[in-house]
XYZ file of C-alpha atoms in Angstrom:
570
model
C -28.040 -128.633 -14.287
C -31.128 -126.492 -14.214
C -32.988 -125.194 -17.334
C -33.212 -121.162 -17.084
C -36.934 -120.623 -18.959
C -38.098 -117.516 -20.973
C -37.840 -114.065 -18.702
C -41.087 -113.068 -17.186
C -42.006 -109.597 -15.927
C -43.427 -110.595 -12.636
C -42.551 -114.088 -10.990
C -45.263 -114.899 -7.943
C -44.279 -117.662 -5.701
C -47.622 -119.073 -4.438
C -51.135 -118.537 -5.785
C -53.435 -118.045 -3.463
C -55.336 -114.595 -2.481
C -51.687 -112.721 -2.463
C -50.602 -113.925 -5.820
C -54.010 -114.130 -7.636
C -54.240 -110.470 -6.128
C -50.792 -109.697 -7.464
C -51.616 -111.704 -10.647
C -54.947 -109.973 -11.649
C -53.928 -106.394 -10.977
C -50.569 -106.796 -12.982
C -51.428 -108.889 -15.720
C -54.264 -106.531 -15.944
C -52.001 -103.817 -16.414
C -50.529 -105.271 -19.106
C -47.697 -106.853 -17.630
C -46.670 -110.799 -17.991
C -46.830 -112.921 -15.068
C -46.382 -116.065 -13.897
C -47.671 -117.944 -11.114
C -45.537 -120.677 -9.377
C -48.000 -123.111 -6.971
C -46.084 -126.218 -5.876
C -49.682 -127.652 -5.021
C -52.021 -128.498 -8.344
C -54.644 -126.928 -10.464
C -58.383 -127.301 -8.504
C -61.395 -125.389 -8.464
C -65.373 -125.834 -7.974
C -65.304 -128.748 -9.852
C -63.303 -130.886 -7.716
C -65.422 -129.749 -4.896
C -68.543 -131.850 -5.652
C -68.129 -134.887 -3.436
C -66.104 -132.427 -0.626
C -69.132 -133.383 2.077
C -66.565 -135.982 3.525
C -65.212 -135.091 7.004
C -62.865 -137.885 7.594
C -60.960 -136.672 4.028
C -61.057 -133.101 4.526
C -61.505 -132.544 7.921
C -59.745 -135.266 9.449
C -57.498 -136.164 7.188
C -56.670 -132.893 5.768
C -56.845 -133.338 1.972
C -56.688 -129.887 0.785
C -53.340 -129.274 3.178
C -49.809 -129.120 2.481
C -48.189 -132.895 2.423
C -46.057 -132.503 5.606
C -44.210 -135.576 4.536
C -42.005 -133.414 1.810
C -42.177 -130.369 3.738
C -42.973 -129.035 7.101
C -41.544 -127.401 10.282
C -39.770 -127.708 13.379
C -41.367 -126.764 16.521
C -39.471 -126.120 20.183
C -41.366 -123.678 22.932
C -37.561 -121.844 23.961
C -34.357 -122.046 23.016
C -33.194 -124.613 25.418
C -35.475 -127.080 23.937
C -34.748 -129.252 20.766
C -36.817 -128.371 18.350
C -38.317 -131.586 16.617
C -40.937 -131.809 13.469
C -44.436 -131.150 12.949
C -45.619 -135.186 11.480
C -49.255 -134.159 11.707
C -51.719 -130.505 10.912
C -52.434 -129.797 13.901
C -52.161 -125.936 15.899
C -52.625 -124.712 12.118
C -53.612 -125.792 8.748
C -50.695 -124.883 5.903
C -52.475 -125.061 2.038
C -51.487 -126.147 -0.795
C -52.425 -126.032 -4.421
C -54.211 -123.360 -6.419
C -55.912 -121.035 -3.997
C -53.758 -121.982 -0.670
C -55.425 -121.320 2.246
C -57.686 -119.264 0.859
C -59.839 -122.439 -0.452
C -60.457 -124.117 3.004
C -60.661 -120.589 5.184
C -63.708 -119.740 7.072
C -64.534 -116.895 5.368
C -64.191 -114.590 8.561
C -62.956 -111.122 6.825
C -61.999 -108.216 9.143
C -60.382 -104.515 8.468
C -57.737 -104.326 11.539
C -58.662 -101.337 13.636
C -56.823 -98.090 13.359
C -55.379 -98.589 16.771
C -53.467 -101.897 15.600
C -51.438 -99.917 13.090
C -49.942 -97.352 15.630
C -50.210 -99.455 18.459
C -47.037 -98.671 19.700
C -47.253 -94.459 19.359
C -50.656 -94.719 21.216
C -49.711 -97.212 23.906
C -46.941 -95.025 25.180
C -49.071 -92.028 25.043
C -51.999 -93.024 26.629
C -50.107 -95.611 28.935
C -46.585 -94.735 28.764
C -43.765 -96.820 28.061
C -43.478 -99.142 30.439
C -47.324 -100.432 30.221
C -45.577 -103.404 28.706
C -41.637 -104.860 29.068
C -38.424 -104.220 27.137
C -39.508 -107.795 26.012
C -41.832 -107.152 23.982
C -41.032 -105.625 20.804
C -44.276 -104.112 19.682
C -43.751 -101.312 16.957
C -46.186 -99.117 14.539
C -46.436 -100.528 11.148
C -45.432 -97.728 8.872
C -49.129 -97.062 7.633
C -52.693 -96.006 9.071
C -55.723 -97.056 8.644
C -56.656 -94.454 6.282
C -54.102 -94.828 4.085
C -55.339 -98.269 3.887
C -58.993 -97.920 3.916
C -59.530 -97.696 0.172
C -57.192 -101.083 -0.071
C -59.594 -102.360 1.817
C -62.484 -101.182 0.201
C -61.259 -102.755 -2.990
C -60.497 -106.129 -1.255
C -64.308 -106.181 -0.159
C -65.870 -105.614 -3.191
C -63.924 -108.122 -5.232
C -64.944 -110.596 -2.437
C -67.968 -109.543 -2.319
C -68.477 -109.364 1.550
C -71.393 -109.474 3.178
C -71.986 -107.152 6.536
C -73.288 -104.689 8.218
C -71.945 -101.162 9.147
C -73.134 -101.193 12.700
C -69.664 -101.651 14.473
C -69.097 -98.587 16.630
C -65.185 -99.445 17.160
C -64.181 -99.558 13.552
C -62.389 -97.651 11.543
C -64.415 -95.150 8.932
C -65.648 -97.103 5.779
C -65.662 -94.737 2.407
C -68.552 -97.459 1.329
C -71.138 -99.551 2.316
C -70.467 -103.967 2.440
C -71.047 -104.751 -1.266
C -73.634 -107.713 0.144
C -76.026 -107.238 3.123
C -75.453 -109.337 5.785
C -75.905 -113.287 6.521
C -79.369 -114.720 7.872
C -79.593 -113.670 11.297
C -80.549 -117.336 12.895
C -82.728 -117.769 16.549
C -79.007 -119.133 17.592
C -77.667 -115.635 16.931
C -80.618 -113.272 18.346
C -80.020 -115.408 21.561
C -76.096 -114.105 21.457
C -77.628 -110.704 20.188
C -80.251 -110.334 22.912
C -77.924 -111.586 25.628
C -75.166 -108.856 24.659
C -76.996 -106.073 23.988
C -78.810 -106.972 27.801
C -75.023 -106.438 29.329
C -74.621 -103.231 27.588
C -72.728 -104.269 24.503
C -72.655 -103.370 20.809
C -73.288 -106.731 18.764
C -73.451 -107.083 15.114
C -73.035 -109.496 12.213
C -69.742 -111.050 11.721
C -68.558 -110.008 8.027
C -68.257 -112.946 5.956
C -66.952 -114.042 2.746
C -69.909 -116.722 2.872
C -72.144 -114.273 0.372
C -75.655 -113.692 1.435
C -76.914 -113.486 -2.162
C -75.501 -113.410 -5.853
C -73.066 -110.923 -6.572
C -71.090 -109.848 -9.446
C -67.561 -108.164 -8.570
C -65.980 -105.055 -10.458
C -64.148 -107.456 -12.568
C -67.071 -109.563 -13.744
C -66.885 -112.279 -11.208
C -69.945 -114.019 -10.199
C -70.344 -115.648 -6.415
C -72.590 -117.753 -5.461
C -75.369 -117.384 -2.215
C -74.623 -119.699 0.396
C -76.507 -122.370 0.971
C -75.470 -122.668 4.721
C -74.453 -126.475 3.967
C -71.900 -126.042 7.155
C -68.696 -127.315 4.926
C -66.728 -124.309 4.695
C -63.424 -124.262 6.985
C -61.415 -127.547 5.438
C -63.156 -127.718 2.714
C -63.708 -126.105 -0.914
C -67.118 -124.507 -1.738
C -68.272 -126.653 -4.749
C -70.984 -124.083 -5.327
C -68.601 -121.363 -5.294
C -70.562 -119.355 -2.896
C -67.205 -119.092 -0.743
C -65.261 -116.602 -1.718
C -61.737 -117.778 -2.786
C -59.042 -116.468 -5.181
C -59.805 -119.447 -7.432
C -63.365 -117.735 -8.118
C -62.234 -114.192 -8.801
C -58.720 -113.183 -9.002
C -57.332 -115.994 -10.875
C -60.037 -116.343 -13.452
C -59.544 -112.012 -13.869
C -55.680 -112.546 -14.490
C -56.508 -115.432 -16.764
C -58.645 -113.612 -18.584
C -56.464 -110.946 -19.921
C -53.901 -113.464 -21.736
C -50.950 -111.891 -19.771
C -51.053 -114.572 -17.084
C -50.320 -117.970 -16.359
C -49.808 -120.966 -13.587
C -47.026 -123.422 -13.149
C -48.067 -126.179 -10.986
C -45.719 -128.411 -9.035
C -43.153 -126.182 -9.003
C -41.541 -125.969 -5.664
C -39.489 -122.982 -5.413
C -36.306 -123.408 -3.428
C -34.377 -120.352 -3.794
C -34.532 -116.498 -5.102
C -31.298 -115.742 -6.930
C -29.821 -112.408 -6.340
C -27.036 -110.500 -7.656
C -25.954 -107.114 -6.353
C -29.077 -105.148 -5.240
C -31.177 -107.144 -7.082
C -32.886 -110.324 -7.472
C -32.746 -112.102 -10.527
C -35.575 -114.819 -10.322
C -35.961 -117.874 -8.596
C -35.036 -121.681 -8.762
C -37.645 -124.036 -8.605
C -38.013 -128.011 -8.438
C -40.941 -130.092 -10.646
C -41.938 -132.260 -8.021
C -43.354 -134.649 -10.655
C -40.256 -135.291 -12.782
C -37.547 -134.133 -10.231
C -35.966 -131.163 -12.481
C -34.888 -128.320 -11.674
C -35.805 -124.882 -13.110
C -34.069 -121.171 -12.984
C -37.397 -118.619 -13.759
C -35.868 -115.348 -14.877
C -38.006 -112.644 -13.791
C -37.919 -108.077 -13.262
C -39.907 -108.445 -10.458
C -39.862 -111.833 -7.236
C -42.882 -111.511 -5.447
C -42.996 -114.170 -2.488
C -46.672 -114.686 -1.615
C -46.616 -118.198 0.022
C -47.534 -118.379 3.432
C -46.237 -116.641 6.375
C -43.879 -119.704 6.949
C -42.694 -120.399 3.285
C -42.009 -116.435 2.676
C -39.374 -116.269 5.641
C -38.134 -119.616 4.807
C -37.067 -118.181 1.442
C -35.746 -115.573 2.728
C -33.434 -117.354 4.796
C -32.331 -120.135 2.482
C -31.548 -117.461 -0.303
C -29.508 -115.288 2.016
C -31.301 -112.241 1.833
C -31.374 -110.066 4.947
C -30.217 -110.176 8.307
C -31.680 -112.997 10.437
C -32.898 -111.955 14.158
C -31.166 -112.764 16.727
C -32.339 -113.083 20.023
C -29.591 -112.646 21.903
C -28.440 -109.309 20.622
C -31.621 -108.321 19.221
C -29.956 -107.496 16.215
C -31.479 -108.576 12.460
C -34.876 -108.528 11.681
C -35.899 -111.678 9.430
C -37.666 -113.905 11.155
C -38.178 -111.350 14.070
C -41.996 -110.491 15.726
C -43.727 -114.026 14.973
C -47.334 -113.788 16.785
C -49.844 -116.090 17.151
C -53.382 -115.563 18.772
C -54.896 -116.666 21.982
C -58.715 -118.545 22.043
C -60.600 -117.290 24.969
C -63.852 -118.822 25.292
C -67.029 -120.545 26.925
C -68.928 -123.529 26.617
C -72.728 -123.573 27.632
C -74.835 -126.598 27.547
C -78.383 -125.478 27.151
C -81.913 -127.183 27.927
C -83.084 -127.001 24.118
C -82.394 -128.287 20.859
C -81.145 -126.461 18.187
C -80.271 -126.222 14.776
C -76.257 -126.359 15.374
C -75.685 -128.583 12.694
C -76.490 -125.934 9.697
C -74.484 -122.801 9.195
C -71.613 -121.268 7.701
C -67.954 -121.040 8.214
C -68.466 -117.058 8.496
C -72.274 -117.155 10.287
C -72.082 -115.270 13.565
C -72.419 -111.792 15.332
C -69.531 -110.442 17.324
C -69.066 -107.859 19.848
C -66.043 -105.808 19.601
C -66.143 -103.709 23.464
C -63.577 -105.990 24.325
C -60.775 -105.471 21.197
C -58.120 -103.174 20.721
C -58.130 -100.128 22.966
C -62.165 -100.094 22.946
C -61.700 -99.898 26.335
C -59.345 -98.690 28.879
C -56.346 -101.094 30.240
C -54.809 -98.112 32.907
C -55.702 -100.828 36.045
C -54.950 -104.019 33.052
C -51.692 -106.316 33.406
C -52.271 -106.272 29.407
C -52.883 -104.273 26.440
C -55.139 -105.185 23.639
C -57.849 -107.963 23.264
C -60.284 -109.630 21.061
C -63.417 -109.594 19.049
C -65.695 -112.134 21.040
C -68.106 -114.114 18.811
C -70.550 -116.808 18.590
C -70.414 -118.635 15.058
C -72.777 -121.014 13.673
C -70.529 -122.626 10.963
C -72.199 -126.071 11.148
C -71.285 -128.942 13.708
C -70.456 -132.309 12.155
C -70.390 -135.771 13.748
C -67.025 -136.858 13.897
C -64.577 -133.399 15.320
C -68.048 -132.467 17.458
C -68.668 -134.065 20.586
C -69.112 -131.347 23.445
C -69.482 -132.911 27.169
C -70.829 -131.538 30.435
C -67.461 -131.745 32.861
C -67.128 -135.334 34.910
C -68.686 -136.877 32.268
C -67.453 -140.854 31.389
C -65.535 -140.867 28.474
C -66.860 -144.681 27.292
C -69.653 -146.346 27.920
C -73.244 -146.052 28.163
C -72.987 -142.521 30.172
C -70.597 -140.925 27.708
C -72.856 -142.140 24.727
C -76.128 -140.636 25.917
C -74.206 -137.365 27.140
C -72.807 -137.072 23.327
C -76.636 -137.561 21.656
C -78.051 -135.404 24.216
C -75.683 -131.993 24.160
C -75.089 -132.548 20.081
C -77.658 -130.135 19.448
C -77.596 -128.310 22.933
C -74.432 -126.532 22.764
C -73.235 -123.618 21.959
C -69.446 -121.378 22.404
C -68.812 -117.612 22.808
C -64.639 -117.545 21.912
C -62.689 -114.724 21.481
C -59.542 -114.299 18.548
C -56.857 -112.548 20.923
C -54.248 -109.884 19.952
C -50.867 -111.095 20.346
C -47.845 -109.268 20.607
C -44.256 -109.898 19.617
C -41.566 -111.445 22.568
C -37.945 -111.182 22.031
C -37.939 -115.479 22.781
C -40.815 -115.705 19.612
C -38.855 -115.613 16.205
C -38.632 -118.088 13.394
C -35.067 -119.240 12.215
C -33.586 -122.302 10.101
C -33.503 -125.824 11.552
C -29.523 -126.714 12.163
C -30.599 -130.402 11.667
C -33.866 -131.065 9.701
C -34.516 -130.647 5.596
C -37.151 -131.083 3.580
C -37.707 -133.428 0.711
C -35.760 -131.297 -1.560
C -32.610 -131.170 0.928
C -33.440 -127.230 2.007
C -33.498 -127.175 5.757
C -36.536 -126.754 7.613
C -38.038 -123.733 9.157
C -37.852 -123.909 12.783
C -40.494 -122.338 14.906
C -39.369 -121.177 18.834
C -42.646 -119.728 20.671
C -44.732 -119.797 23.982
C -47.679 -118.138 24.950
C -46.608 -114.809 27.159
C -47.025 -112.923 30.892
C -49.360 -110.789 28.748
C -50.805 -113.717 26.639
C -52.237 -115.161 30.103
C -53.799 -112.366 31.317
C -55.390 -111.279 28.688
C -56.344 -115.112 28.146
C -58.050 -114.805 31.939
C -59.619 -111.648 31.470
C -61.415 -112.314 28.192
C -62.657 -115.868 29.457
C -64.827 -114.431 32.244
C -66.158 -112.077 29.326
C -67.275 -115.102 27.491
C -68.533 -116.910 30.953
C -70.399 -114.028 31.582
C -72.317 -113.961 28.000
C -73.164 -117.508 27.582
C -74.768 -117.509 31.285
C -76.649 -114.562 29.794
C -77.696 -116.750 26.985
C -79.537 -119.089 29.472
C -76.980 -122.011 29.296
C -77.860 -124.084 32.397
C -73.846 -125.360 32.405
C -71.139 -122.704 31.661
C -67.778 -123.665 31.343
C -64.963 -121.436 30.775
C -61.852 -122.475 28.469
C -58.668 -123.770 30.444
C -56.032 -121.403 31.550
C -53.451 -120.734 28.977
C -49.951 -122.837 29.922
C -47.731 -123.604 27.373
C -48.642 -123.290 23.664
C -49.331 -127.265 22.266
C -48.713 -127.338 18.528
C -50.277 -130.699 18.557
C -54.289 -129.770 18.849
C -56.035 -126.818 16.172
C -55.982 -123.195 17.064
C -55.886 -121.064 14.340
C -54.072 -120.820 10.761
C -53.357 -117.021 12.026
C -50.004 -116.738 11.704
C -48.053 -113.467 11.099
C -44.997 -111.923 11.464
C -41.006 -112.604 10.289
C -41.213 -110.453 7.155
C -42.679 -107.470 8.866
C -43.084 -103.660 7.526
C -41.879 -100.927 9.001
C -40.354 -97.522 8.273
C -36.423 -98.352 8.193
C -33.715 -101.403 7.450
C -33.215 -101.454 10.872
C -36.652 -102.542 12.254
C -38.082 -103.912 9.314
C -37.630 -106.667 6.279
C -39.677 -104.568 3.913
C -40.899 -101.205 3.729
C -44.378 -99.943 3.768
C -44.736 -100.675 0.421
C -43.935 -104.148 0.792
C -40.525 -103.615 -0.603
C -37.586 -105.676 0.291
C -35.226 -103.177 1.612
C -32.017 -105.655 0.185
C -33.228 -106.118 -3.222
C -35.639 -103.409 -4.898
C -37.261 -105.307 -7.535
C -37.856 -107.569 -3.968
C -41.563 -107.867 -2.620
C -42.956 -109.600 0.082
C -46.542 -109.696 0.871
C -48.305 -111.945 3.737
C -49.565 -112.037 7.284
C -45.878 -111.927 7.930
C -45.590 -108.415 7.237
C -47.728 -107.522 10.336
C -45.994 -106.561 13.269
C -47.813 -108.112 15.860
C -51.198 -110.174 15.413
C -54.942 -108.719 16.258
C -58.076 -109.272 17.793
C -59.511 -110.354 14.031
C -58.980 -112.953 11.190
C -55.765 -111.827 9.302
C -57.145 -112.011 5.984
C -59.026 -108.943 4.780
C -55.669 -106.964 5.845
C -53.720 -108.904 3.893
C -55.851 -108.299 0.853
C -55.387 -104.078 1.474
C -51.925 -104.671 2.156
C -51.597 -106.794 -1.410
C -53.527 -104.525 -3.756
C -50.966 -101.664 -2.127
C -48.118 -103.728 -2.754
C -49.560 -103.998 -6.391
C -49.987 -100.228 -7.002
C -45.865 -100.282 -6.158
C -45.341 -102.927 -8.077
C -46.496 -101.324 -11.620
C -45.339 -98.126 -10.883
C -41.695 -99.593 -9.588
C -42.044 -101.621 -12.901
C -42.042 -98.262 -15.100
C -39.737 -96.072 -12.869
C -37.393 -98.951 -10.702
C -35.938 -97.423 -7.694
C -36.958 -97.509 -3.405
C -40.582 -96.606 -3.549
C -40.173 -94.748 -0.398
């Protein structure tokens, strides 16, 4: 039998940037809230001996433990879907701070054009620039009724930038930090771009480029450009994470606390409502009801659907009739890119997870697709986040791979290389949905997730298009050897991508096209929210994160005022 606790206002299930986000502004409002994280309790501390890239970045350390939980992967329905044993296309977190502890630090606004991307596709393109396949749809909001979302995200991470992007949407303020050191490695991507006719500038980055206090009282670090940041915690705290600012605000108010090692495995409903959730101690093996006015699900894109499903709330989509819209509109991104191997040495092996300049002539509509077999595209970058000795070993093609050859080809191009890679857009397919696995359960005997998806027509040429973009800079760049990425075939869940995941809970305007409204509102269960990358409705040309952090102080603002009034906040 399961022990129901002591009623909470607001139950959170997951702690990372969504539910520290959700935490902080709540608790800060006076309501009581709890935080369930199934991982455990870490921060700076436990980030003092994190240099190790066989335990972090190898071995994954700071990841989800795939043996109790993980997913099921097929690339169509007439495959069998079979689990993922190993990380590998993306990194899931676990424990306080999720995935916001090991990110890069890349932080991006989406661009206005993603939002309606469906109203101005037809109109500038018509209707059938893209297939009845493809079910690409506006999100609800614009960018401007987002911008100040945004603006509060930055300056509670403190990003560092540059306002010299002529694509992006208007700011109402400045980056709170200036940007990152501009390296030799970036002026050569700088010089090379702006030479083609391009519009480069500095990446912004959650790596701060000096001390900074947030509107909350939070200090961040500088960074120190030790090239640890994706994998791995920042034991100097200099990269911004939830366990540096948004936790320790909640904290601070007394209305807030953490459960760890609670698993949640089900949110109870009854009627319209929810009534809390049911969670496991994976220590002891008991199980727990959490009353609670308000379920907010802020685990990761996979975990939030999974939930979802499990607990029977909402329709699940359904491919063949199109019908249902859980689980509907999962989107990946593509990786278009260039390799050059260059004469000199350089400095590859400091940086940051977040150091680089980007050009952004090639994303969103920037520029016009009327004679394109795609829509969309991607910010194209070169980073400097630090190369390390084991994951790094870049090779000129029809090199040996053993022996004496292969060994002086490694020493020689360690510090010779460099990559211009794009993030690509990617847009929802009928055939690329998440559902639950008919065969395969977790630890805890809930069934898997199961994950059907393949790269698309319009995945592959934007893929081709966007490579020759990157050939074209890095030859600029003086690389003696360019070689472009390899031809998109079918996705591989097996080597890393990108933890960009979105889609299955997405937005949207009505029940009929969307799991929650624009408010992040479950349209089943009012005191219902659901806040993630999943709520996108197809993926962009950027990191996710930074939209998921206007999206979540949104959410929040419906949260307290749906706490005092009840009722569809739309």
């Amino acid at each position: 039998m399961a022990t129901t606790l002591d009623k909470v206002d607001v139950v959170t299930v997951g702690v990372g940037w969504m539910g520290g986000i959700i935490g902080a502004e709540c608790a800060k409002a006076g309501l009581k809230v709890l935080g369930l994280e199934r991982g455990k309790e870490r921060g700076t501390a436990d980030y003092l001996m994190i240099h190790d890239e066989f335990r972090y970045g190898i071995r994954y350390d700071l990841m989800q433990d795939l043996s109790k939980e993980t997913i099921t992967f097929r690339n169509d329905r007439k495959m069998r879907a079979l689990p993922m044993r190993q990380m590998g296309s993306f990194l899931l977190g676990e424990g306080l701070g999720g995935a916001g502890t090991h990110w890069n630090g890349h932080n991006w606004r989406f661009l206005p054009y993603d939002f309606e991307i469906k109203t101005i596709t037809d109109q500038k393109y018509g209707k059938d620039k893209l297939s009845s396949d493809y079910l690409l749809q506006d999100w609800g909001v614009t960018y401007d009724e987002l911008e100040p979302y945004f603006d509060k995200f930055e300056k509670t991470a403190g990003i560092s930038g540059e306002d010299t992007n002529p694509f992006w949407g208007k700011r109402s303020s400045d980056f709170p930090t200036p940007p990152m050191k501009k390296t030799p490695i970036l002026k050569k991507f700088e010089t090379a771009t702006s030479n083609l006719g391009y519009s480069p500038f500095m990446l912004p980055s959650a790596n701060l480029s000096e001390a900074y206090t947030n509107p909350d009282g939070e200090s961040i670090a500088p960074c120190q450009y030790c090239g640890f940041c994706d994998r791995f915690g920042c034991e100097y705290g200099a990269k911004t994470s939830p366990e540096i600012t948004v936790i320790p605000t909640a904290r601070k108010t007394g209305n807030y606390d953490v459960r760890f090692h609670a698993n949640v495995v089900e949110v109870l409903k009854k009627g319209d409502k929810v009534t809390g959730v049911k969670y496991i101690d994976t220590q002891t093996g008991e199980e727990f009801i959490q009353p609670a006015e308000v379920v907010v699900l802020t685990s990761y894109v996979m975990n939030n659907a999974k939930l979802l499903m499990v607990s029977g709330i909402g329709e699940v989509y359904d491919p063949d009739t199109g019908k249902g819209t859980l689980g509907k509109n999962y989107c990946y991104q593509i990786l278009p890119g260039a390799t050059g191997f260059f004469e000199e040495k350089m400095n590859t092996f400091m940086g940051a997870g977040a150091l680089g300049m980007t050009i952004d002539d090639f994303n969103g509509d920037n520029f016009d697709h009327s004679d394109l077999d795609f829509i969309h595209g991607a910010s194209l970058s070169l980073t400097q986040p630090g190369v390390r000795p084991i994951a790094f070993n870049p090779l000129p093609p029809d090199t040996p791979v053993w022996g004496p050859e292969f060994k002086k080809a490694s020493i020689h191009n360690f510090n010779r290389t460099l990559s211009v890679s794009g993030q690509g857009a990617s847009m929802p397919h009928k055939e690329n949905f998440l559902s639950l696995d008919p065969v395969y359960k977790d630890a805890y005997g809930v069934p898997l997730l199961r994950l059907t998806y393949n790269f698309t027509e319009q995945d592959r040429n934007l893929h081709k298009y966007l490579t020759e973009k990157c050939v074209e800079i890095i030859e600029e760049m003086g690389a003696k050897t360019a070689v472009p990425g390899n031809p998109l075939t079918n996705y591989d869940i097996v080597p890393y991508q990108t933890t960009h995941n979105t889609g299955g809970t997405i937005m949207g305007t009505s029940p009929e096209n969307s799991v929650v409204n624009t408010q992040l509102q479950h349209w089943d269960a009012e005191n219902l929210f659901v806040i993630g990358a999943g709520n996108f409705t197809h993926n962009g040309g950027y990191n996710p994160t930074g939209t998921i952090g206007a999206l979540a102080y949104r959410a929040s603002e419906g949260i307290l005022k749906y706490s005092k009034n009840g009722g569809s906040l739309v």
